[in-house]
Amino acid sequence: MSFSLKNIISIKDFSKDDINFILKQTEKLEPVARSQEMSQNMAGKILGMMFYEPSTRTRLSFETSMKRLGGGVIGFAETGASSVTKGENLADTARMVAEYADALVIRHNLEGAARYVSDIVDVPIINAGDGAGQHPTQTLLDIYTMKRVFGKIKGLNVALIGDLKYGRTVHSLSYALGMFGAKMSFVSPPELKMPQETLHDLKGAKAVTRETDNIHDVLDEVDVLYVTRIQKERFPDPEEYSRIKGAYLINSELLNGKDLIVMHPLPRVDEISPDVDDTKYGKYFEQAFYGVPVRMAILNALIKSF
Ligand code: CP
């Protein structure tokens, strides 16, 4: 098993072998992520972080991953602390950070930003979310979580719920689930359906999918409820957001007696009640932890150690 990619931009660039490679390495790195074992595999290496949009999990888990592997981290968590505020463009900023680092992690509000940067710099680029486009490292930790819980992906019944139009996590995840033979239900308000392009691609890949706006259509048959936030920041019309927000509420009463797990890329707003957190259903905090070993595996795969 080997890893073929130089950059991590879209889950569509991955082969099954690439994903399986990362999952296998992740398993081996869990003790390092939990601080039960040490690694110096990234000693002397620097990871550059360019965050044009806010982040808690992705940024901090990348930083933790690099540091637990003995490497260092530079960069900015918001553009206000960088020369972007003086008018420096994305290309120049990326070129500069690439001069100082062995790989770049970039989150940007514009779809395609990470691909653009990968075309102009030589160091590996990792897409940490590009607008409503893709979030491939999130998908790898989502898939890892499902495999950890169920031991497989093939044949799982997964419902993706909420903002399927703007949600980059569900765009990426649907491709990976389709690749590994999971069945998918897309549950959303009519205004926030999965984009036609994604549906078309999934059909071409012979993925089994269906669409509904009613969560009760899926509750008795799914293994995973993958819940997402309605993304206020991506709505062109604030009134439309106000009308749609709160479309789904997952609480312990709704889940009572069901045989499933609840996942969420986080942050949540009010779509999952806190009364789910400590039940057997709530897997989202564990899922977020797996961001560390998954991103360690990614760093080891992309950055050549000495
Ligand atoms: N899941 C995720 O991308 O979270 P952050 O926005 O906090 O990085």
Short mmCIF file of C-alpha atoms in Angstrom, two decimals, residues 94-252:
data_model
loop_
_atom_site.label_atom_id
_atom_site.label_comp_id
_atom_site.label_asym_id
_atom_site.label_seq_id
_atom_site.Cartn_x
_atom_site.Cartn_y
_atom_site.Cartn_z
CA ALA A 94 1.49 31.68 -0.36
CA ARG A 95 4.83 32.09 -2.14
CA MET A 96 6.27 33.72 0.97
CA VAL A 97 4.97 31.19 3.50
CA ALA A 98 6.20 28.41 1.18
CA GLU A 99 9.71 29.92 1.43
CA TYR A 100 9.58 29.42 5.20
CA ALA A 101 7.79 26.06 5.47
CA ASP A 102 7.91 22.45 4.21
CA ALA A 103 4.15 22.25 3.57
CA LEU A 104 1.20 24.69 3.67
CA VAL A 105 -2.25 24.25 5.17
CA ILE A 106 -4.73 26.73 3.70
CA ARG A 107 -8.34 27.55 4.56
CA HIS A 108 -9.98 30.13 2.32
CA ASN A 109 -13.47 31.43 1.63
CA LEU A 110 -13.05 30.95 -2.13
CA GLU A 111 -13.69 27.58 -3.74
CA GLY A 112 -10.58 26.55 -5.68
CA ALA A 113 -8.15 28.63 -3.59
CA ALA A 114 -6.08 25.62 -2.44
CA ARG A 115 -5.86 24.23 -6.00
CA TYR A 116 -4.75 27.66 -7.22
CA VAL A 117 -1.99 27.84 -4.60
CA SER A 118 -0.86 24.28 -5.43
CA ASP A 119 -0.27 25.42 -9.01
CA ILE A 120 2.10 28.21 -8.00
CA VAL A 121 4.20 26.85 -5.13
CA ASP A 122 6.40 23.76 -4.92
CA VAL A 123 5.77 22.58 -1.34
CA PRO A 124 2.80 20.26 -0.61
CA ILE A 125 -0.54 22.07 -0.17
CA ILE A 126 -3.28 20.83 2.14
CA ASN A 127 -6.80 22.15 1.64
CA ALA A 128 -8.29 22.86 5.07
CA GLY A 129 -11.60 23.95 3.50
CA ASP A 130 -12.23 26.13 0.44
CA GLY A 131 -15.55 27.97 0.63
CA ALA A 132 -18.41 25.60 -0.15
CA GLY A 133 -15.99 23.34 -2.05
CA GLN A 134 -14.14 20.55 -0.27
CA HIS A 135 -12.70 19.63 3.13
CA PRO A 136 -10.75 16.46 2.36
CA THR A 137 -8.89 16.04 5.67
CA GLN A 138 -12.25 16.21 7.49
CA THR A 139 -13.49 13.40 5.26
CA LEU A 140 -10.51 11.23 6.14
CA LEU A 141 -11.23 11.61 9.84
CA ASP A 142 -14.95 11.02 9.24
CA ILE A 143 -14.22 7.80 7.39
CA TYR A 144 -11.72 6.77 10.06
CA THR A 145 -14.35 7.33 12.77
CA MET A 146 -16.93 5.19 10.94
CA LYS A 147 -14.38 2.43 10.37
CA ARG A 148 -13.33 2.59 14.03
CA VAL A 149 -16.95 2.18 15.18
CA PHE A 150 -18.29 -0.29 12.58
CA GLY A 151 -15.09 -1.96 11.27
CA LYS A 152 -16.17 -1.22 7.67
CA ILE A 153 -17.66 1.37 5.33
CA LYS A 154 -19.11 -0.89 2.64
CA GLY A 155 -22.81 -1.46 3.18
CA LEU A 156 -23.18 1.21 5.87
CA ASN A 157 -26.30 3.33 5.65
CA VAL A 158 -25.35 6.97 6.20
CA ALA A 159 -27.70 9.96 6.33
CA LEU A 160 -26.12 13.36 5.60
CA ILE A 161 -28.36 15.99 7.17
CA GLY A 162 -28.66 19.77 7.08
CA ASP A 163 -26.85 22.17 4.78
CA LEU A 164 -25.93 19.96 1.84
CA LYS A 165 -25.73 22.90 -0.55
CA TYR A 166 -22.97 24.91 1.12
CA GLY A 167 -21.47 22.20 3.37
CA ARG A 168 -17.99 21.35 2.12
CA THR A 169 -17.69 18.47 4.60
CA VAL A 170 -20.65 16.64 3.07
CA HIS A 171 -19.47 17.34 -0.48
CA SER A 172 -16.14 15.62 0.25
CA LEU A 173 -17.63 12.88 2.41
CA SER A 174 -20.23 11.82 -0.14
CA TYR A 175 -17.50 11.03 -2.70
CA ALA A 176 -15.56 8.89 -0.22
CA LEU A 177 -18.67 7.06 1.00
CA GLY A 178 -19.63 6.37 -2.60
CA MET A 179 -16.14 5.08 -3.37
CA PHE A 180 -16.29 2.62 -0.46
CA GLY A 181 -19.82 1.37 -1.15
CA ALA A 182 -21.88 3.03 1.61
CA LYS A 183 -25.52 3.87 0.92
CA MET A 184 -26.42 7.53 1.39
CA SER A 185 -29.58 9.44 2.25
CA PHE A 186 -29.42 13.20 1.72
CA VAL A 187 -31.77 14.94 4.19
CA SER A 188 -32.15 18.70 3.72
CA PRO A 189 -34.65 21.50 3.27
CA PRO A 190 -35.44 21.88 -0.47
CA GLU A 191 -33.33 25.08 -0.58
CA LEU A 192 -30.21 23.30 0.70
CA LYS A 193 -30.11 20.15 -1.40
CA MET A 194 -26.88 18.47 -2.50
CA PRO A 195 -25.55 20.27 -5.62
CA GLN A 196 -26.56 18.72 -8.95
CA GLU A 197 -22.90 18.33 -9.93
CA THR A 198 -22.22 16.15 -6.88
CA LEU A 199 -25.36 14.08 -7.49
CA HIS A 200 -24.31 13.62 -11.09
CA ASP A 201 -20.79 12.51 -10.09
CA LEU A 202 -22.15 10.08 -7.50
CA LYS A 203 -24.54 8.60 -10.03
CA GLY A 204 -21.62 8.16 -12.43
CA ALA A 205 -19.74 6.34 -9.67
CA LYS A 206 -22.80 4.07 -9.19
CA ALA A 207 -23.28 5.26 -5.60
CA VAL A 208 -26.63 4.42 -4.02
CA THR A 209 -28.30 7.67 -2.93
CA ARG A 210 -31.71 9.13 -2.23
CA GLU A 211 -33.05 12.55 -1.20
CA THR A 212 -35.69 13.57 1.31
CA ASP A 213 -36.53 16.56 3.50
CA ASN A 214 -38.00 14.42 6.27
CA ILE A 215 -35.61 13.02 8.87
CA HIS A 216 -38.24 10.48 9.96
CA ASP A 217 -37.84 8.78 6.56
CA VAL A 218 -34.34 7.62 7.55
CA LEU A 219 -34.19 7.29 11.33
CA ASP A 220 -35.10 3.61 11.53
CA GLU A 221 -32.67 2.42 8.88
CA VAL A 222 -29.43 4.40 9.14
CA ASP A 223 -26.23 3.44 10.94
CA VAL A 224 -24.91 7.02 10.94
CA LEU A 225 -26.66 10.37 11.20
CA TYR A 226 -24.05 12.85 9.91
CA VAL A 227 -25.47 16.19 11.01
CA THR A 228 -24.24 19.55 9.71
CA ARG A 229 -24.72 23.17 10.67
CA ILE A 230 -26.80 25.48 8.48
CA GLN A 231 -23.98 27.79 7.38
CA LYS A 232 -25.13 31.33 8.00
CA GLU A 233 -21.93 32.81 6.54
CA ARG A 234 -22.57 31.33 3.08
CA PHE A 235 -26.16 32.60 2.62
CA PRO A 236 -26.42 35.49 0.15
CA ASP A 237 -29.76 36.43 1.79
CA PRO A 238 -29.88 36.66 5.64
CA GLU A 239 -33.69 36.36 5.57
CA GLU A 240 -33.46 32.99 3.85
CA TYR A 241 -31.07 31.84 6.58
CA SER A 242 -33.47 32.99 9.31
CA ARG A 243 -36.30 31.05 7.65
CA ILE A 244 -34.33 27.80 7.33
CA LYS A 245 -32.23 27.72 10.51
CA GLY A 246 -33.40 25.19 13.03
CA ALA A 247 -34.80 22.94 10.28
CA TYR A 248 -33.59 19.84 12.16
CA LEU A 249 -33.04 19.25 15.84
CA ILE A 250 -31.43 16.02 16.98
CA ASN A 251 -32.14 15.30 20.63
CA SER A 252 -32.12 12.24 22.86
#
